[in-house]
Coordinates of C-alpha atoms in Angstrom, one line a residue:
Chain W
M880 CA 0.1 -0.1 0.0
P881 CA 1.3 3.4 -0.7
V882 CA 2.6 5.7 1.8
H883 CA 0.0 8.3 1.5
K884 CA -2.8 5.8 2.1
L885 CA -0.9 4.1 4.9
V886 CA -0.8 7.5 6.7
E887 CA -4.5 7.9 6.5
E888 CA -5.1 4.4 7.9
F889 CA -2.7 5.0 10.8
K890 CA -4.5 8.2 11.7
I891 CA -7.8 6.5 12.0
D892 CA -6.6 3.6 14.0
P893 CA -2.9 4.1 15.3
S894 CA -2.7 0.4 16.4
K895 CA -2.4 -0.5 12.8
V896 CA 1.2 0.9 12.7
F897 CA 2.2 -2.2 14.8
D898 CA 0.5 -4.6 12.5
Y899 CA 2.3 -2.9 9.7
L900 CA 5.7 -3.2 11.5
D901 CA 4.9 -6.9 12.0
S902 CA 4.5 -7.7 8.3
L903 CA 7.5 -5.3 7.3
Y904 CA 10.0 -7.4 9.8
D905 CA 8.6 -10.5 8.4
N906 CA 9.5 -9.5 5.0
I907 CA 12.8 -8.3 6.1
K908 CA 13.5 -11.6 7.7
R909 CA 12.6 -13.2 4.5
V910 CA 14.6 -11.2 2.0
E911 CA 17.5 -9.4 3.8
N912 CA 19.9 -12.3 3.8
K913 CA 19.5 -12.4 0.0
I914 CA 20.1 -8.7 -1.0
Q915 CA 21.5 -7.2 2.2
S916 CA 20.2 -3.6 2.0
F917 CA 21.0 -2.7 5.4
I918 CA 24.1 -2.1 7.5
T919 CA 22.2 -1.5 10.8
I920 CA 18.5 -2.6 11.3
I921 CA 16.7 -1.2 14.4
P922 CA 15.2 -4.2 16.3
Q923 CA 11.3 -4.4 16.1
E924 CA 10.9 -4.2 20.0
T925 CA 12.8 -0.8 19.9
L926 CA 10.5 0.5 17.2
D927 CA 7.4 -0.7 18.8
R928 CA 8.4 1.1 22.1
Y929 CA 9.2 4.1 19.9
V930 CA 5.9 4.1 18.3
E931 CA 4.0 3.6 21.6
N932 CA 5.7 6.9 22.9
L933 CA 5.0 8.6 19.7
I934 CA 1.2 7.8 19.9
K935 CA 1.2 8.9 23.5
E936 CA 3.1 12.2 23.0
N937 CA 1.2 13.2 20.0
K938 CA -2.3 12.3 20.8
H939 CA -3.9 15.5 19.8
R940 CA -1.8 16.2 16.7
I941 CA -1.6 12.9 15.0
D942 CA -3.7 14.3 12.3
N943 CA -1.1 16.9 11.4
L944 CA 1.9 14.5 11.0
K945 CA 2.8 14.0 7.4
L946 CA 4.5 10.6 8.0
F947 CA 2.8 9.3 11.1
G948 CA 4.0 5.7 11.6
I949 CA 6.0 5.4 8.3
P950 CA 9.3 3.5 8.5
I951 CA 12.0 5.1 6.6
A952 CA 15.2 3.6 5.4
V953 CA 18.1 6.1 5.7
K954 CA 21.4 6.0 3.8
D955 CA 24.3 5.3 6.2
N956 CA 26.1 8.7 5.5
I957 CA 23.4 10.6 7.0
S958 CA 23.8 11.2 10.7
T959 CA 21.3 9.6 13.1
K960 CA 21.5 10.4 16.9
G961 CA 22.3 7.3 18.8
I962 CA 22.2 5.0 15.7
R963 CA 25.6 3.8 14.3
T964 CA 26.5 6.0 11.1
T965 CA 29.3 4.2 9.2
C966 CA 29.3 5.4 5.7
A967 CA 30.1 1.8 4.9
S968 CA 33.5 2.4 6.0
K969 CA 35.8 0.6 8.7
M970 CA 36.9 4.2 9.5
L971 CA 33.4 5.0 11.1
E972 CA 32.6 1.2 11.8
N973 CA 31.7 2.1 15.5
Y974 CA 30.8 5.7 15.1
V975 CA 27.6 6.7 16.9
P976 CA 26.7 10.4 16.0
P977 CA 25.6 12.6 18.9
Y978 CA 23.1 14.6 16.8
N979 CA 20.4 14.1 14.0
A980 CA 21.0 15.4 10.6
T981 CA 18.5 18.1 9.8
V982 CA 16.4 15.9 7.3
V983 CA 16.3 13.1 10.0
E984 CA 15.0 15.7 12.6
K985 CA 12.4 16.8 10.2
I986 CA 11.2 13.3 9.4
M987 CA 10.8 12.4 13.2
R988 CA 9.0 15.9 13.8
E989 CA 6.5 14.5 11.2
G990 CA 5.9 11.2 12.9
G991 CA 8.3 9.2 10.6
I992 CA 10.3 6.2 12.1
I993 CA 13.9 5.4 11.3
I994 CA 13.9 1.7 10.7
G995 CA 17.5 1.2 9.7
K996 CA 20.7 2.4 7.9
T997 CA 21.2 1.3 4.3
N998 CA 24.3 0.0 2.7
M999 CA 26.2 2.1 0.2
D1000 CA 29.5 2.6 -1.6
E1001 CA 32.2 3.6 1.0
F1002 CA 31.9 7.3 1.6
A1003 CA 29.5 7.3 -1.6
M1004 CA 32.3 6.7 -3.9
G1005 CA 31.0 4.2 -6.4
S1006 CA 28.1 3.3 -8.7
T1007 CA 27.4 -0.2 -7.6
T1008 CA 27.3 -0.5 -3.7
E1009 CA 30.3 -2.8 -4.1
T1010 CA 32.8 -0.6 -2.5
S1011 CA 31.0 -0.9 0.9
A1012 CA 33.6 -2.3 3.5
F1013 CA 31.0 -4.8 4.8
Y1014 CA 29.4 -6.5 1.9
P1015 CA 27.9 -5.7 -1.5
T1016 CA 24.0 -5.2 -1.8
K1017 CA 22.4 -7.4 -4.6
N1018 CA 19.8 -6.4 -7.1
P1019 CA 16.5 -7.8 -5.9
W1020 CA 15.3 -8.3 -9.4
D1021 CA 18.5 -10.4 -10.2
T1022 CA 20.7 -11.2 -7.2
T1023 CA 23.6 -11.9 -9.5
R1024 CA 23.5 -8.2 -10.4
V1025 CA 24.4 -4.9 -8.7
P1026 CA 21.6 -2.6 -7.4
G1027 CA 23.5 0.5 -8.6
G1028 CA 25.1 3.2 -6.2
S1029 CA 26.0 4.7 -4.2
S1030 CA 22.6 4.6 -2.6
G1031 CA 22.1 1.0 -3.3
G1032 CA 20.7 -0.3 -0.1
S1033 CA 18.0 2.4 0.0
A1034 CA 16.9 1.4 -3.5
T1035 CA 16.8 -2.3 -2.7
A1036 CA 15.0 -1.8 0.6
L1037 CA 12.1 -0.2 -1.4
A1038 CA 12.1 -2.6 -4.4
S1039 CA 12.1 -5.6 -1.9
G1040 CA 9.4 -4.2 0.3
E1041 CA 11.7 -3.7 3.3
A1042 CA 10.7 0.0 3.7
P1043 CA 8.0 2.0 2.1
L1044 CA 10.3 5.1 1.9
A1045 CA 14.0 5.8 1.8
L1046 CA 16.6 8.4 1.8
G1047 CA 19.6 8.7 -0.4
S1048 CA 22.2 11.0 -1.3
D1049 CA 23.3 12.1 -4.8
T1050 CA 26.8 13.7 -5.8
G1051 CA 26.9 12.3 -9.3
G1052 CA 23.9 10.2 -9.8
S1053 CA 24.0 8.2 -6.4
I1054 CA 20.1 8.4 -5.9
R1055 CA 19.1 8.1 -9.8
N1056 CA 21.4 5.3 -10.7
P1057 CA 20.2 2.7 -8.1
A1058 CA 16.5 4.0 -8.5
S1059 CA 16.9 3.3 -12.2
F1060 CA 18.6 -0.2 -11.6
C1061 CA 16.1 -1.3 -9.0
G1062 CA 12.8 0.0 -10.6
V1063 CA 11.9 2.9 -8.0
Y1064 CA 11.5 6.6 -8.2
G1065 CA 14.4 8.8 -7.1
L1066 CA 14.9 12.5 -7.0
K1067 CA 18.1 14.7 -6.8
P1068 CA 16.7 18.1 -5.5
T1069 CA 18.0 21.4 -6.7
Y1070 CA 21.4 22.1 -4.9
G1071 CA 20.6 24.0 -1.7
L1072 CA 16.9 22.9 -1.5
V1073 CA 17.6 20.2 1.3
S1074 CA 19.7 20.9 4.1
R1075 CA 23.1 19.0 3.9
Y1076 CA 23.6 19.4 7.9
G1077 CA 24.6 16.1 9.3
L1078 CA 25.3 14.5 5.7
I1079 CA 28.9 13.1 5.9
A1080 CA 30.5 15.0 3.0
Y1081 CA 32.0 13.6 -0.1
A1082 CA 32.0 16.4 -2.7
S1083 CA 30.3 19.4 -0.7
S1084 CA 29.5 21.6 -4.0
M1085 CA 27.5 18.7 -5.5
D1086 CA 26.2 16.6 -2.7
Q1087 CA 22.4 16.7 -2.0
I1088 CA 20.0 14.4 0.0
G1089 CA 16.8 13.4 -1.8
P1090 CA 13.7 11.1 -1.5
M1091 CA 13.4 7.6 -2.9
A1092 CA 9.9 5.8 -3.1
R1093 CA 7.8 3.4 -5.0
N1094 CA 5.5 5.8 -6.4
V1095 CA 5.4 9.6 -7.4
V1096 CA 3.0 10.9 -4.6
D1097 CA 4.9 9.1 -2.0
L1098 CA 8.3 10.8 -3.4
A1099 CA 6.4 14.2 -3.3
I1100 CA 5.5 13.6 0.3
L1101 CA 9.0 13.0 1.5
L1102 CA 10.3 15.8 -0.4
S1103 CA 8.0 18.1 1.4
V1104 CA 9.1 17.0 4.6
I1105 CA 12.8 17.4 4.0
A1106 CA 13.0 20.6 1.8
G1107 CA 13.5 24.1 3.1
H1108 CA 16.1 26.6 4.4
D1109 CA 18.2 25.5 7.2
P1110 CA 20.6 28.1 8.8
R1111 CA 23.0 25.3 9.9
D1112 CA 23.9 24.6 6.5
S1113 CA 25.5 27.9 4.8
T1114 CA 24.7 26.6 1.3
S1115 CA 21.0 25.9 2.1
V1116 CA 19.1 28.5 -0.1
P1117 CA 17.5 31.2 2.1
F1118 CA 14.5 31.9 0.0
V1119 CA 13.0 28.6 0.1
Q1120 CA 10.6 28.2 2.7
S1121 CA 8.2 25.1 2.9
V1122 CA 6.6 24.0 -0.1
D1123 CA 3.8 21.4 -0.3
Y1124 CA 5.0 19.3 -3.3
V1125 CA 1.9 16.9 -3.2
Q1126 CA -0.3 20.1 -3.6
E1127 CA 1.9 21.5 -6.3
L1128 CA 2.0 18.1 -8.0
Y1129 CA -1.7 17.7 -8.2
K1130 CA -2.2 21.4 -9.3
L1131 CA -0.2 20.7 -12.4
Y1132 CA -1.6 17.1 -12.8
H1133 CA -5.2 18.5 -12.9
K1134 CA -4.3 21.5 -15.1
E1135 CA -2.2 19.2 -17.5
P1136 CA -0.2 22.1 -19.0
K1137 CA 1.5 21.0 -22.3
L1138 CA 5.4 21.1 -21.8
R1139 CA 8.3 21.8 -24.2
I1140 CA 10.4 18.6 -23.7
G1141 CA 14.1 18.4 -24.9
I1142 CA 15.4 15.1 -25.9
I1143 CA 19.2 14.8 -25.4
K1144 CA 20.4 13.2 -28.5
E1145 CA 23.9 12.2 -27.3
F1146 CA 22.5 10.4 -24.3
F1147 CA 20.1 8.2 -26.3
E1148 CA 22.9 7.4 -28.9
G1149 CA 25.3 6.3 -26.1
S1150 CA 22.9 4.0 -24.4
E1151 CA 22.8 0.2 -25.1
E1152 CA 20.0 -1.0 -27.3
P1153 CA 17.4 -2.3 -24.6
V1154 CA 17.8 0.9 -22.6
K1155 CA 17.5 3.1 -25.6
K1156 CA 14.5 1.2 -26.9
A1157 CA 12.6 1.2 -23.5
A1158 CA 13.5 4.9 -22.8
T1159 CA 12.4 5.9 -26.4
K1160 CA 9.0 4.1 -25.6
A1161 CA 8.4 6.3 -22.6
V1162 CA 9.5 9.6 -24.4
D1163 CA 6.9 8.6 -27.2
L1164 CA 4.3 8.5 -24.4
L1165 CA 5.2 11.9 -23.2
C1166 CA 5.6 13.2 -26.8
S1167 CA 2.1 12.1 -27.8
Y1168 CA 1.0 14.9 -25.3
H1169 CA 3.8 17.4 -25.0
E1170 CA 5.8 19.3 -27.5
C1171 CA 9.1 17.4 -28.1
Q1172 CA 12.5 18.5 -29.8
E1173 CA 15.7 16.9 -30.1
I1174 CA 18.7 18.9 -28.4
S1175 CA 22.4 18.4 -28.4
L1176 CA 24.7 18.4 -25.3
P1177 CA 28.1 17.8 -26.7
F1178 CA 31.3 17.0 -24.9
S1179 CA 30.0 14.1 -22.9
K1180 CA 33.4 12.7 -22.0
Q1181 CA 34.7 16.1 -21.0
I1182 CA 31.6 16.5 -18.7
I1183 CA 32.5 13.3 -16.8
A1184 CA 36.1 14.4 -16.6
A1185 CA 35.1 17.7 -15.2
Y1186 CA 32.8 16.1 -12.7
Y1187 CA 35.5 13.4 -11.4
I1188 CA 38.1 16.1 -11.2
I1189 CA 35.9 18.4 -8.9
A1190 CA 34.5 15.4 -6.9
M1191 CA 38.0 14.0 -6.2
A1192 CA 39.6 17.3 -5.4
E1193 CA 36.9 18.1 -2.9
A1194 CA 36.8 14.5 -1.4
S1195 CA 40.6 14.7 -0.9
S1196 CA 40.1 17.9 1.3
N1197 CA 36.7 16.7 3.0
L1198 CA 38.3 13.3 4.0
A1199 CA 41.3 14.8 5.8
R1200 CA 39.2 15.2 8.8
F1201 CA 39.2 11.5 9.7
D1202 CA 42.3 11.3 11.7
G1203 CA 41.3 8.9 14.5
V1204 CA 42.3 11.3 17.2
R1205 CA 38.8 12.5 18.3
Y1206 CA 36.4 9.8 16.6
G1207 CA 36.3 7.1 14.1
M1208 CA 38.8 4.4 13.9
K1209 CA 40.9 4.2 17.1
I1210 CA 44.8 3.7 16.9
D1211 CA 47.4 3.8 19.4
F1212 CA 49.8 6.7 19.0
T1213 CA 52.0 6.6 22.0
N1214 CA 55.6 7.7 21.0
R1215 CA 54.7 8.0 17.3
S1216 CA 54.8 11.0 15.0
W1217 CA 51.7 12.7 13.7
D1218 CA 52.5 11.6 10.1
E1219 CA 52.9 7.9 11.1
A1220 CA 49.8 7.8 13.2
F1221 CA 47.8 9.7 10.6
T1222 CA 49.0 7.5 7.7
E1223 CA 48.3 4.3 9.7
V1224 CA 44.7 5.4 10.5
R1225 CA 44.0 6.6 7.0
T1226 CA 45.4 3.4 5.4
K1227 CA 43.7 1.0 7.5
G1228 CA 40.4 2.9 7.8
F1229 CA 39.7 3.8 4.0
G1230 CA 39.1 1.2 1.4
Y1231 CA 41.0 0.9 -1.9
E1232 CA 38.6 3.1 -4.1
V1233 CA 38.5 5.8 -1.4
R1234 CA 42.2 5.9 -1.0
K1235 CA 42.6 6.0 -4.7
R1236 CA 40.2 9.0 -5.1
I1237 CA 42.1 10.9 -2.4
A1238 CA 45.4 10.2 -4.1
I1239 CA 44.1 11.3 -7.4
G1240 CA 42.3 14.5 -5.7
A1241 CA 45.7 15.5 -4.1
Y1242 CA 47.4 15.1 -7.6
I1243 CA 45.1 17.4 -9.4
L1244 CA 45.4 19.9 -6.8
S1245 CA 49.2 19.8 -6.3
A1246 CA 51.5 22.6 -7.5
G1247 CA 51.6 22.7 -11.4
Y1248 CA 48.3 20.8 -11.9
R1249 CA 45.8 22.8 -10.0
D1250 CA 45.2 25.2 -13.0
M1251 CA 45.5 22.6 -15.6
Y1252 CA 42.8 20.2 -14.2
Y1253 CA 40.9 21.7 -11.2
I1254 CA 40.5 25.2 -12.5
R1255 CA 39.9 24.0 -16.0
A1256 CA 37.1 21.8 -14.8
L1257 CA 35.4 24.7 -12.9
K1258 CA 35.4 26.7 -16.2
L1259 CA 34.0 24.0 -18.0
R1260 CA 31.4 23.7 -15.4
R1261 CA 30.3 27.2 -15.9
V1262 CA 30.2 26.7 -19.7
L1263 CA 27.8 23.8 -18.9
K1264 CA 25.7 25.9 -16.5
E1265 CA 25.4 28.5 -19.5
R1266 CA 24.4 25.9 -22.0
F1267 CA 21.7 24.5 -19.6
D1268 CA 20.5 28.1 -19.0
Q1269 CA 20.1 28.4 -22.8
I1270 CA 18.3 24.9 -23.0
F1271 CA 15.9 25.9 -20.4
K1272 CA 14.9 29.1 -22.2
D1273 CA 13.1 27.1 -24.8
H1274 CA 12.5 23.7 -22.9
D1275 CA 10.8 23.0 -19.6
I1276 CA 12.3 19.7 -19.1
V1277 CA 15.0 17.7 -20.8
V1278 CA 14.9 13.7 -20.9
S1279 CA 17.4 11.0 -21.4
P1280 CA 17.8 7.4 -20.2
T1281 CA 19.0 7.6 -16.4
M1282 CA 21.8 5.0 -17.0
P1283 CA 23.0 4.0 -20.5
I1284 CA 23.4 0.4 -19.5
L1285 CA 21.3 -2.3 -17.7
P1286 CA 22.4 -3.3 -14.1
P1287 CA 25.9 -5.1 -14.6
R1288 CA 26.7 -8.5 -12.8
L1289 CA 28.5 -8.3 -9.5
G1290 CA 32.2 -7.9 -9.8
E1291 CA 31.9 -7.0 -13.9
F1292 CA 32.9 -3.4 -13.2
F1293 CA 36.0 -4.1 -11.2
K1294 CA 37.8 -5.4 -14.3
D1295 CA 37.7 -2.1 -15.9
P1296 CA 37.2 0.7 -13.3
L1297 CA 37.1 3.5 -15.9
R1298 CA 33.9 2.0 -17.3
I1299 CA 32.2 2.6 -14.0
Y1300 CA 33.0 6.4 -14.2
L1301 CA 31.9 6.7 -17.8
A1302 CA 28.5 5.0 -17.1
D1303 CA 27.8 8.2 -14.9
V1304 CA 27.7 10.2 -18.2
N1305 CA 23.9 11.0 -18.1
T1306 CA 23.7 11.9 -14.4
V1307 CA 26.7 14.0 -13.5
A1308 CA 25.6 17.2 -15.3
A1309 CA 22.6 17.8 -13.0
N1310 CA 25.2 17.9 -10.0
L1311 CA 27.6 20.0 -12.0
V1312 CA 25.0 22.7 -12.6
G1313 CA 22.9 22.0 -9.5
I1314 CA 19.5 21.5 -11.1
P1315 CA 17.0 18.9 -10.0
A1316 CA 16.6 15.6 -11.6
I1317 CA 14.5 12.6 -11.4
S1318 CA 14.7 8.8 -12.3
I1319 CA 11.4 7.4 -13.3
P1320 CA 11.1 3.7 -13.7
V1321 CA 9.4 2.9 -17.2
D1322 CA 9.9 -0.7 -18.2
F1323 CA 11.7 -4.0 -17.9
Y1324 CA 13.9 -5.7 -20.2
N1325 CA 14.5 -9.4 -19.5
G1326 CA 13.3 -8.8 -16.0
L1327 CA 15.6 -5.9 -15.3
P1328 CA 14.3 -2.3 -14.8
V1329 CA 15.0 0.6 -17.0
G1330 CA 14.7 4.4 -15.8
L1331 CA 14.1 7.5 -17.6
Q1332 CA 15.9 10.7 -16.4
A1333 CA 14.1 14.1 -16.5
M1334 CA 16.0 17.4 -15.5
A1335 CA 14.5 20.8 -15.1
K1336 CA 15.8 24.3 -14.2
Q1337 CA 16.6 25.1 -10.5
F1338 CA 13.6 24.7 -8.2
S1339 CA 11.3 23.2 -10.8
E1340 CA 10.9 20.0 -8.9
P1341 CA 7.0 20.1 -9.4
L1342 CA 7.6 19.9 -13.1
L1343 CA 9.5 16.8 -12.6
L1344 CA 7.0 15.1 -10.3
Y1345 CA 4.2 16.3 -12.8
V1346 CA 5.7 14.3 -15.8
A1347 CA 6.8 11.5 -13.5
K1348 CA 3.1 11.0 -12.5
Q1349 CA 2.0 11.3 -16.0
L1350 CA 4.3 8.4 -17.0
E1351 CA 3.3 6.4 -13.8
D1352 CA -0.3 6.6 -15.1
R1353 CA 0.5 5.4 -18.5
T1354 CA 3.0 2.7 -17.6
G1355 CA 1.3 1.6 -14.5
F1356 CA 4.7 1.5 -12.6
R1357 CA 3.4 2.1 -9.2
D1358 CA 4.2 0.2 -6.0
I1359 CA 5.9 -2.7 -7.8
L1360 CA 7.8 -5.1 -5.6
A1361 CA 10.7 -7.5 -6.7
Q1362 CA 10.6 -11.0 -5.3
P1363 CA 14.1 -11.9 -4.6
Chain J
M856 CA 51.0 15.0 -17.3
L857 CA 51.4 11.4 -15.7
S858 CA 53.6 9.3 -17.9
S859 CA 55.2 5.9 -17.5
S860 CA 58.4 7.6 -16.5
D861 CA 56.8 8.9 -13.3
S862 CA 57.6 5.8 -11.2
N863 CA 58.1 7.9 -8.2
I864 CA 54.7 9.6 -8.6
L865 CA 52.9 7.0 -6.4
E866 CA 55.4 7.6 -3.6
Y867 CA 55.0 11.3 -4.0
L868 CA 51.1 10.9 -3.7
E869 CA 51.4 8.5 -0.6
R870 CA 53.7 11.2 1.1
L871 CA 51.2 14.0 0.2
T872 CA 48.0 12.1 1.3
L873 CA 49.5 10.3 4.1
I874 CA 48.0 7.0 2.5
K875 CA 49.8 3.9 1.9
F876 CA 49.1 1.4 -0.9
N877 CA 50.3 -2.2 -0.3
E878 CA 52.7 -4.0 -2.8
E879 CA 49.8 -5.8 -4.4
E880 CA 47.7 -2.6 -4.8
K881 CA 50.5 -0.5 -6.0
K882 CA 50.7 -1.8 -9.5
R883 CA 47.0 -1.7 -9.9
V884 CA 46.5 1.7 -8.4
Y885 CA 49.3 3.1 -10.8
E886 CA 47.7 1.8 -13.8
E887 CA 44.2 3.0 -12.7
I888 CA 45.2 6.5 -11.8
K889 CA 47.0 6.7 -15.0
K890 CA 43.8 5.9 -16.9
V891 CA 41.8 8.5 -14.9
I892 CA 44.3 11.1 -15.5
E893 CA 44.1 10.2 -19.4
L894 CA 40.3 10.8 -19.0
F895 CA 41.0 14.0 -17.0
N896 CA 43.2 15.2 -20.1
E897 CA 39.8 15.3 -21.9
V898 CA 39.0 18.8 -20.2
M899 CA 42.2 20.3 -22.4
K900 CA 40.2 19.5 -25.5
V901 CA 37.6 22.1 -24.8
E902 CA 38.6 25.3 -26.3
G903 CA 37.7 29.1 -25.5
L904 CA 37.9 28.6 -21.7
D905 CA 40.6 31.2 -21.3
N906 CA 38.2 34.1 -20.4
V907 CA 35.6 31.9 -18.6
E908 CA 35.4 32.5 -14.7
P909 CA 35.6 29.1 -12.7
L910 CA 32.2 28.3 -11.3
Y911 CA 33.1 27.1 -7.6
H912 CA 29.5 27.0 -6.5
V913 CA 26.2 26.5 -8.6
V914 CA 24.1 28.9 -6.3
E915 CA 26.2 32.1 -6.6
I916 CA 24.9 33.9 -3.3
E917 CA 26.9 35.8 -0.8
L918 CA 28.0 33.6 2.1
P919 CA 25.4 34.4 4.8
L920 CA 26.9 35.7 8.1
R921 CA 25.1 35.3 11.5
E922 CA 25.6 36.6 14.9
D923 CA 28.6 34.9 16.8
E924 CA 26.7 33.0 19.3
V925 CA 26.2 29.6 20.5
L926 CA 23.1 27.9 18.6
D927 CA 23.2 24.3 19.8
A928 CA 25.3 22.8 22.5
I929 CA 26.3 19.5 20.9
D930 CA 28.5 17.1 22.9
E931 CA 29.0 19.6 25.8
N932 CA 30.1 16.5 28.0
H933 CA 32.5 15.2 25.4
E934 CA 30.1 12.3 24.7
L935 CA 31.4 12.0 21.1
L936 CA 35.0 11.9 22.3
K937 CA 34.6 9.5 25.2
D938 CA 35.2 6.4 23.2
N939 CA 38.2 7.5 21.1
A940 CA 40.0 10.5 22.4
I941 CA 42.5 10.9 25.1
L942 CA 41.2 13.8 27.1
E943 CA 43.3 16.0 29.3
N944 CA 41.8 19.1 30.9
D945 CA 39.1 19.2 28.3
Y946 CA 41.7 19.0 25.6
V947 CA 42.3 16.4 23.2
K948 CA 45.7 14.8 23.1
A949 CA 47.2 14.1 19.7
P950 CA 50.3 12.5 18.4
K951 CA 53.4 14.7 18.4
T952 CA 54.0 17.0 15.5
V953 CA 57.5 18.0 16.3
G954 CA 60.4 16.3 17.6
A955 CA 59.1 12.9 17.2

């Protein structure tokens, strides 16, 4: 049952929350060992007690709570007070944050329940959830394949019915990629719309937290809860107050404005055949009503290069805070120099991919290379932003496949690591220029989901929800569960 | 630019980042870094960037300032530090930086 209906049921009879938790935990018991969505699952007794309190304390205002009784799976790089937050890294294996991220605070204030912390690529560096220091998560549609990443566990928890809503984070596609590979909806909001306070940073100028769900209305509910200005995040945009995205969505949905849709030629040409076919079919559905036109976004390879340059540069600086002296991995530094102790903790605490990205980040920021790579990438970033500004003068949204490929088999990408980076070609642009982007599940090919990506100009989330809802109506892709 | 003659580059990066790669990883990471840098060289192919201002941040607003006052009192009792840190008179003890 979708979240928006569950909430109504729970409000009429709060005891139904316990029944729902029963069925949810039964399902987790059944599927979790096959897919491993979670790093930490809160025991059911703990949640039952939490819900008892929630009902007692909110007796007279249950009707106002947008997420009353709804369990939510949270990616393990989002801080949760009293709940271990590992970033899927040995470095933070036993780290328990003393505070909640703003998004978690907001969810709890609306009666939402944190059910667990989901697996991810270590420090969100990866596109398959295989770089997790603990174990890879499997795709519930085919457990020999990856679920995508880095928010892989959040996507699989949704697709296999372990949670009805989830939070992910997206630096270069980390919400949209697993949403696409697992057949769920995922939205990367406009940069600055959702507070990053309490999100453990990877590349701060591109990181955004966003909602993931099994249908569009649920996606809009969670977005409404987490969006809005937060003084504790200096990059949170001050002019955005609270918006009811469900209302905004329905306004558009009933008015049915005809949009001007741009179809990104290069992103279709670069996709493998089954993906291209499925995405084209979905685009045809949209174009039977809206006005469509092919557009061009050249320099695909250069855009990926710019993205990884900026991401790794920011990462090498951001991850310098993990020194083991105050929190995180503990080492004995008696009679040892700073360099020695620091080297040991970073070498033991970080996995291979993280260490590699820090090293490359340091390289491109080092004397002689900074202007050549980092500054040049930032210049290209402005050119790209101007190109998108131009595109959005004549188009309301632009569409492409979310991923150019179907979910690869586990381990397949490790043979050629550059291929993993290149597979991010369609998603990184939205992060470079800070615009919102959604992945909409549109079809299956041989049992594997295919997603369509739509992007719009900054703060146009309602437009993306609107086209997603139109597609959801036509494809019937709603609340579909995998049976792993 | 990284070339096959830069056999010392990995050592230099290890020193710069205070991170080590073990013997097994060394060959692999060197090859992979080389490939990534080759990809990065693609940004050189874009012409006409000389007069473009770098875009550090997509929302180009002024950094907000606020009054210098305590907003939230996280971890006043050093809860966060108690598992790991060696505390002396409310200071955190760290490894030696000089004379070690």
